[in-house]
Short mmCIF file of C-alpha atoms and ligand atoms in Angstrom, two decimals:
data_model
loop_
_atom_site.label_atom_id
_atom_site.label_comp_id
_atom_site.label_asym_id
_atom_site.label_seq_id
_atom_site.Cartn_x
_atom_site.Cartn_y
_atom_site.Cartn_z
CA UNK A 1425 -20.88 17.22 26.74
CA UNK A 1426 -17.37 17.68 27.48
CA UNK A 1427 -16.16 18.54 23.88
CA UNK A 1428 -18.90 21.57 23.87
CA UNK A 1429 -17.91 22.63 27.57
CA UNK A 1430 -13.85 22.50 27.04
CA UNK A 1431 -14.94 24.70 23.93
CA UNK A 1432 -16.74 27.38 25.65
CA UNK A 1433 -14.09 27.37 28.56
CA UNK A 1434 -11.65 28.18 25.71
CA UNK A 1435 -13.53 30.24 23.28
CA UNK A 1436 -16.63 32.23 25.49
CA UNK A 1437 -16.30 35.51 26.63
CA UNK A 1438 -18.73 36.57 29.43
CA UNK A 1439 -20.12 40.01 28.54
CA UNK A 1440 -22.52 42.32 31.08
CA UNK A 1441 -25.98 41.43 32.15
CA UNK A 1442 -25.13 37.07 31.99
CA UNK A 1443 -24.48 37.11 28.08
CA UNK A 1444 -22.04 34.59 26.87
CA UNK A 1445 -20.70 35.42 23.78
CA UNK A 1446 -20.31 31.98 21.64
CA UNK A 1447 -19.27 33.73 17.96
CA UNK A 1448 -16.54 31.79 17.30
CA UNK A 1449 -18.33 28.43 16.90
CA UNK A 1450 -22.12 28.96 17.10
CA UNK A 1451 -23.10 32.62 16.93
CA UNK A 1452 -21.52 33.93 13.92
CA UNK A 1453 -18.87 31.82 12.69
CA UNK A 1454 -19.47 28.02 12.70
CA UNK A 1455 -17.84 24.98 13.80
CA UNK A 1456 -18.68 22.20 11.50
CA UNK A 1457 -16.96 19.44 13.68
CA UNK A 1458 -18.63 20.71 16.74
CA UNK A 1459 -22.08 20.86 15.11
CA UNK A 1460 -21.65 17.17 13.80
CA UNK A 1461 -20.74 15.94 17.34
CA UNK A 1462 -23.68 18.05 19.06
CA UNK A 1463 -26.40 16.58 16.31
CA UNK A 1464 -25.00 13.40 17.15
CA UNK A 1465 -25.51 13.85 20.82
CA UNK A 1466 -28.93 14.90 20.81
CA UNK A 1467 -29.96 12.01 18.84
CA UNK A 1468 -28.46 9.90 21.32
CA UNK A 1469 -30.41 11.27 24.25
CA UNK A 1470 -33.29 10.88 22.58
CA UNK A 1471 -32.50 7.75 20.79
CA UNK A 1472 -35.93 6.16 22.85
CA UNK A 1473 -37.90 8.43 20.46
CA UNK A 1474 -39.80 8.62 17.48
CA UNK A 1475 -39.14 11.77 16.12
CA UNK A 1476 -40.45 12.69 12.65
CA UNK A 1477 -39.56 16.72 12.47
CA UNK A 1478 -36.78 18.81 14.07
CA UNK A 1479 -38.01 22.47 14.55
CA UNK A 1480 -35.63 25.26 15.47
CA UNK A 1481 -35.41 29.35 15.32
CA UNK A 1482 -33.58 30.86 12.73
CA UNK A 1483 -30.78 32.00 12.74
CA UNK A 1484 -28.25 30.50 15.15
CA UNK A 1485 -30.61 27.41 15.65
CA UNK A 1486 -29.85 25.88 12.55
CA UNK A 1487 -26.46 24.58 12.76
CA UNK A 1488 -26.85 22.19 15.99
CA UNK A 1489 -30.74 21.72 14.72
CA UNK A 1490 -29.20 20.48 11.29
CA UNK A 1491 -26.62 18.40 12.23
CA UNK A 1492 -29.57 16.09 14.61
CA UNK A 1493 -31.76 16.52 11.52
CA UNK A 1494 -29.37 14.97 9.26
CA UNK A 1495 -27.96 12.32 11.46
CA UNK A 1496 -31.79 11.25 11.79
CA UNK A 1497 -32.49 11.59 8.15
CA UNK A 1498 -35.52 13.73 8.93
CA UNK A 1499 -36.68 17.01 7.74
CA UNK A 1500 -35.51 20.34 9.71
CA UNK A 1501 -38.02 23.14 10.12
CA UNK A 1502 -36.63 26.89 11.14
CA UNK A 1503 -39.11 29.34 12.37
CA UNK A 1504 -39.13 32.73 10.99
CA UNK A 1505 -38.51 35.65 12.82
CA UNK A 1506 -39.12 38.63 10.02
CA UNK A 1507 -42.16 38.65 7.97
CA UNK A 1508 -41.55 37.10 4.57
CA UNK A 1509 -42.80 38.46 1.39
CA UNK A 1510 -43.46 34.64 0.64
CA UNK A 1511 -44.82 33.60 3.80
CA UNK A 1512 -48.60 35.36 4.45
CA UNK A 1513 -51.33 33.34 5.14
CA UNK A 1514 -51.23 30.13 6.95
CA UNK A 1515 -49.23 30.43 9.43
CA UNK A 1516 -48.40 28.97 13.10
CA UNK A 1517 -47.56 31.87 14.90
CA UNK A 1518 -45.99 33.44 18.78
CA UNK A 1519 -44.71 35.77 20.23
CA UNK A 1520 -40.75 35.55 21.79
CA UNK A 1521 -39.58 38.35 23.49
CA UNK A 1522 -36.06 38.43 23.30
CA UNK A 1523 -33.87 38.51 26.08
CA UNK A 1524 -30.28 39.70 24.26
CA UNK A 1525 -32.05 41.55 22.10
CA UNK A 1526 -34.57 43.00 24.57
CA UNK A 1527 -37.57 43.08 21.74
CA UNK A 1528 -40.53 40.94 20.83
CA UNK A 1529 -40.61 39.61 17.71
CA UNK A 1530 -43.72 36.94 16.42
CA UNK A 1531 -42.23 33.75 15.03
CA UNK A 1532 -44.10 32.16 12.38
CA UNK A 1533 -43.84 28.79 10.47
CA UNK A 1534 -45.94 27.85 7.60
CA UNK A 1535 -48.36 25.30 8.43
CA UNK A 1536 -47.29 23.62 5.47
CA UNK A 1537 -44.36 22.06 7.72
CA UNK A 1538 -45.77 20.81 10.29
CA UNK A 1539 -49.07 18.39 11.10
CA UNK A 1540 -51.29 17.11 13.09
CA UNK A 1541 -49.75 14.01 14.81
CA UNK A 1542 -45.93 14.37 13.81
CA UNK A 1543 -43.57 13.76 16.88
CA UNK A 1544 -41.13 16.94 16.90
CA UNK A 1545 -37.97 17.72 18.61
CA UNK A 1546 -37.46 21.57 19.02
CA UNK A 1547 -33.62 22.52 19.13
CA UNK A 1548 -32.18 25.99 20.29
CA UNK A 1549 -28.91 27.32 20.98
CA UNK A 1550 -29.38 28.79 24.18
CA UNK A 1551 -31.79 28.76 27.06
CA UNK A 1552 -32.26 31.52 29.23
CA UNK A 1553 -35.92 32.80 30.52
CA UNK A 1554 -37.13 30.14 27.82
CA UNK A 1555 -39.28 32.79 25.77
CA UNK A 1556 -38.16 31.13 22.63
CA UNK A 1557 -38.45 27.22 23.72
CA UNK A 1558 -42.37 27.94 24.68
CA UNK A 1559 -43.13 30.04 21.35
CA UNK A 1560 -41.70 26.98 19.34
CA UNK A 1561 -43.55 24.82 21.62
CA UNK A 1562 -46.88 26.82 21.14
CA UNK A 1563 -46.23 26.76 17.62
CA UNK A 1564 -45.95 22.57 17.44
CA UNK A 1565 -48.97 22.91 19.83
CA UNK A 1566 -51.15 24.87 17.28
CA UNK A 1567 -50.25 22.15 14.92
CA UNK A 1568 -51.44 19.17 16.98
CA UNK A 1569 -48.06 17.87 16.78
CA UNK A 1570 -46.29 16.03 19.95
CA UNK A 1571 -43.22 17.75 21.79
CA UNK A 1572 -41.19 14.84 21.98
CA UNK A 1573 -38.87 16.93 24.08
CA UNK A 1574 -36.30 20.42 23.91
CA UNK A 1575 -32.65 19.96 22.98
CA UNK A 1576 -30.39 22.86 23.93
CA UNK A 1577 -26.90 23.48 23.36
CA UNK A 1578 -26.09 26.22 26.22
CA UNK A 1579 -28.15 26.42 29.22
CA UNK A 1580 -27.95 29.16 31.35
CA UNK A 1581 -29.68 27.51 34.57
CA UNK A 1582 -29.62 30.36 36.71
CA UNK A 1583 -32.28 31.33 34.46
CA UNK A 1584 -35.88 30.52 34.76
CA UNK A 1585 -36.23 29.04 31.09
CA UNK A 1586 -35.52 25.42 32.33
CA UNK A 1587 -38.01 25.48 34.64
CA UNK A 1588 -40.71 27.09 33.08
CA UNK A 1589 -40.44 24.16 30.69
CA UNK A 1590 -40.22 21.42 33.04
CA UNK A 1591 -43.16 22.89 34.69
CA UNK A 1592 -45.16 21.68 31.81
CA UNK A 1593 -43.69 18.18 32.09
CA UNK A 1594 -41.34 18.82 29.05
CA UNK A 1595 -38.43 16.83 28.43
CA UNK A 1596 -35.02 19.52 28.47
CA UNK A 1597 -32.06 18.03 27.42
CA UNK A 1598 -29.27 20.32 27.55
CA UNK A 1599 -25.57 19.61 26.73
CA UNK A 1600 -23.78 22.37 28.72
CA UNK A 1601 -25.67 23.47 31.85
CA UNK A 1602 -23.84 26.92 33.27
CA UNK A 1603 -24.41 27.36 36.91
CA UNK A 1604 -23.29 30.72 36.67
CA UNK A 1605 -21.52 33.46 34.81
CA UNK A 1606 -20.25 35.68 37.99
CA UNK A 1607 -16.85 37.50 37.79
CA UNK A 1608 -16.59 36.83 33.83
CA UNK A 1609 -16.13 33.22 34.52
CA UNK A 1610 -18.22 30.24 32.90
CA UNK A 1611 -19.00 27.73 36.02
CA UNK A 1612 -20.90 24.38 34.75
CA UNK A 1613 -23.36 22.21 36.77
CA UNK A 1614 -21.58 19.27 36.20
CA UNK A 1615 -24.10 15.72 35.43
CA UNK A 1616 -22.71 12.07 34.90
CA UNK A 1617 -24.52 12.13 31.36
CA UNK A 1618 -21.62 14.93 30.29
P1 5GP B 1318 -34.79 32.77 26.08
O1 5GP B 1318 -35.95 32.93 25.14
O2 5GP B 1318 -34.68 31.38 26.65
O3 5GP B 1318 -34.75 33.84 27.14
O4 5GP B 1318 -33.49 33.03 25.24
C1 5GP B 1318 -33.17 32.19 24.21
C2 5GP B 1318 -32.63 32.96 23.04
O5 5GP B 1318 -31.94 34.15 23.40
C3 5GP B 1318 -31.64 32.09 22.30
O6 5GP B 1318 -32.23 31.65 21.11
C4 5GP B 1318 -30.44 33.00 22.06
O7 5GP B 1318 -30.52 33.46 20.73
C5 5GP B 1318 -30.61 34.16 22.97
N1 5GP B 1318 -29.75 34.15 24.17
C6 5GP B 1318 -30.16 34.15 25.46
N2 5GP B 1318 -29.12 34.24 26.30
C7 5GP B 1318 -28.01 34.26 25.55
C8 5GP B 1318 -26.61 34.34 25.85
O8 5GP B 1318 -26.15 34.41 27.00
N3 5GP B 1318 -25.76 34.33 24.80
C9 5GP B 1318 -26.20 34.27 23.51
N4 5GP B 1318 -25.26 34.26 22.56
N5 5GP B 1318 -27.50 34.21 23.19
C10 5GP B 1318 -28.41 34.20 24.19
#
C-alpha cells in the first residue's frame, strides 16, 4: 500500500534490535486519514469473504482494526492484555510473549464476543515472530470460530511471524512488507498488489 509505505519512509525511525518506531501515525498518536484508507484496504483484499467479527489486540490494534470494522459494518472485538476487574470468568485465553516488550502477557476475550461458527478477521499492527497473530488465532480457535485470514499493517518479513502463520495454511495479508531494517533504513519487499 503505497500511501502506508511513503508514510513510514517519511515518518519511521529505525531504533536497535529491528524496532521501527511508527508513533506518529499508529503507535501513539493517530492518523485518522491513514486508518480510513488502511480499513478500506483490508476489506478489499478480503472482499471474497464473509466476515462476521474483526478481532484485534488492544492497544495499537484498534485504529486499523476499526476503520475495516466500520467500513464492513461489523462488530470489532479487542483482546485484553491486563486483567480486568470486570472481566473474570469466561474467558478465551493465551499467552503472547512480547517481542518489544520482551514479557509474556495472557490475552483474554470474553467469550461473550465471540461464537461458535462466526467467520473472523484478526487485525494487528505489526508482525514480527507472530506471538500475537497465533494467541488471537488460538483464541478464535477456542471459540469454534473460522480464521477467515490475518490482516497486518507492518510486516517485518525478516521475521519468522509470517511464516509460522502460513505454515498453518493461514491467509496473511500484509500492506507494507519490510525486507529489512539494516543501517537505520526501512527497505520494502515490493508486490504488484501495493
Ligand atoms: P509478534 O508477536 O509478531 O512478535 O509481534 C507483534 C507485536 O509486537 C505487535 O502487536 C507490536 O505491538 C509489537 N511489535 C513487534 N515488532 C515491532 C516493531 O518493530 N515496532 C513496533 N512499533 N511494534 C512492534
Amino acid at each position: 500500500m503505497k500511501l502506508l509505505k511513503d508514510k513510514i519512509h517519511q515518518d519511521g525511525l529505525v531504533l536497535s534490535g529491528n524496532v521501527l518506531k511508527v508513533d506518529s501515525f499508529l503507535n501513539h498518536q493517530v492518523d485518522p486519514f491513514l486508518m480510513k484508507k488502511i480499513g478500506e484496504e483490508f476489506v478489499r483484499r478480503f472482499s471474497d469473504e464473509k466476515i462476521t467479527k474483526i478481532l484485534t489486540l488492544e492497544s495499537s490494534g484498534i485504529s486499523p482494526a476499526l476503520m475495516a470494522a466500520l467500513e464492513l459494518e461489523i462488530p470489532l472485538v479487542f483482546a485484553r492484555k491486563r486483567k480486568s476487574l470486570t472481566l473474570t470468568d469466561d474467558l478465551y485465553t493465551a499467552e503472547v510473549y512480547s517481542y518489544t516488550k520482551q514479557e509474556t502477557n495472557t490475552i483474554s476475550v470474553s467469550k461473550n464476543w465471540i461464537h461458535s461458527g462466526e467467520k473472523v478477521l484478526i487485525i494487528d499492527d505489526f508482525l514480527a515472530n507472530g506471538q500475537a497473530a497465533l494467541g488471537l488465532c488460538s483464541i478464535v480457535q477456542q471459540a469454534e470460530a473460522e480464521i477467515v485470514g490475518i490482516g497486518i499493517v507492518i510486516e517485518k518479513s525478516f521475521q519468522q511471524g509470517r511464516n509460522l502463520l502460513m505454515d498453518q495454511n493461514l491467509r496473511v495479508e500484509s500492506l507494507a512488507r519490510i525486507k529489512s531494517l539494516e543501517n537505520g533504513k526501512v527497505q520494502f519487499i515490493e508486490e504488484e498488489n501495493n
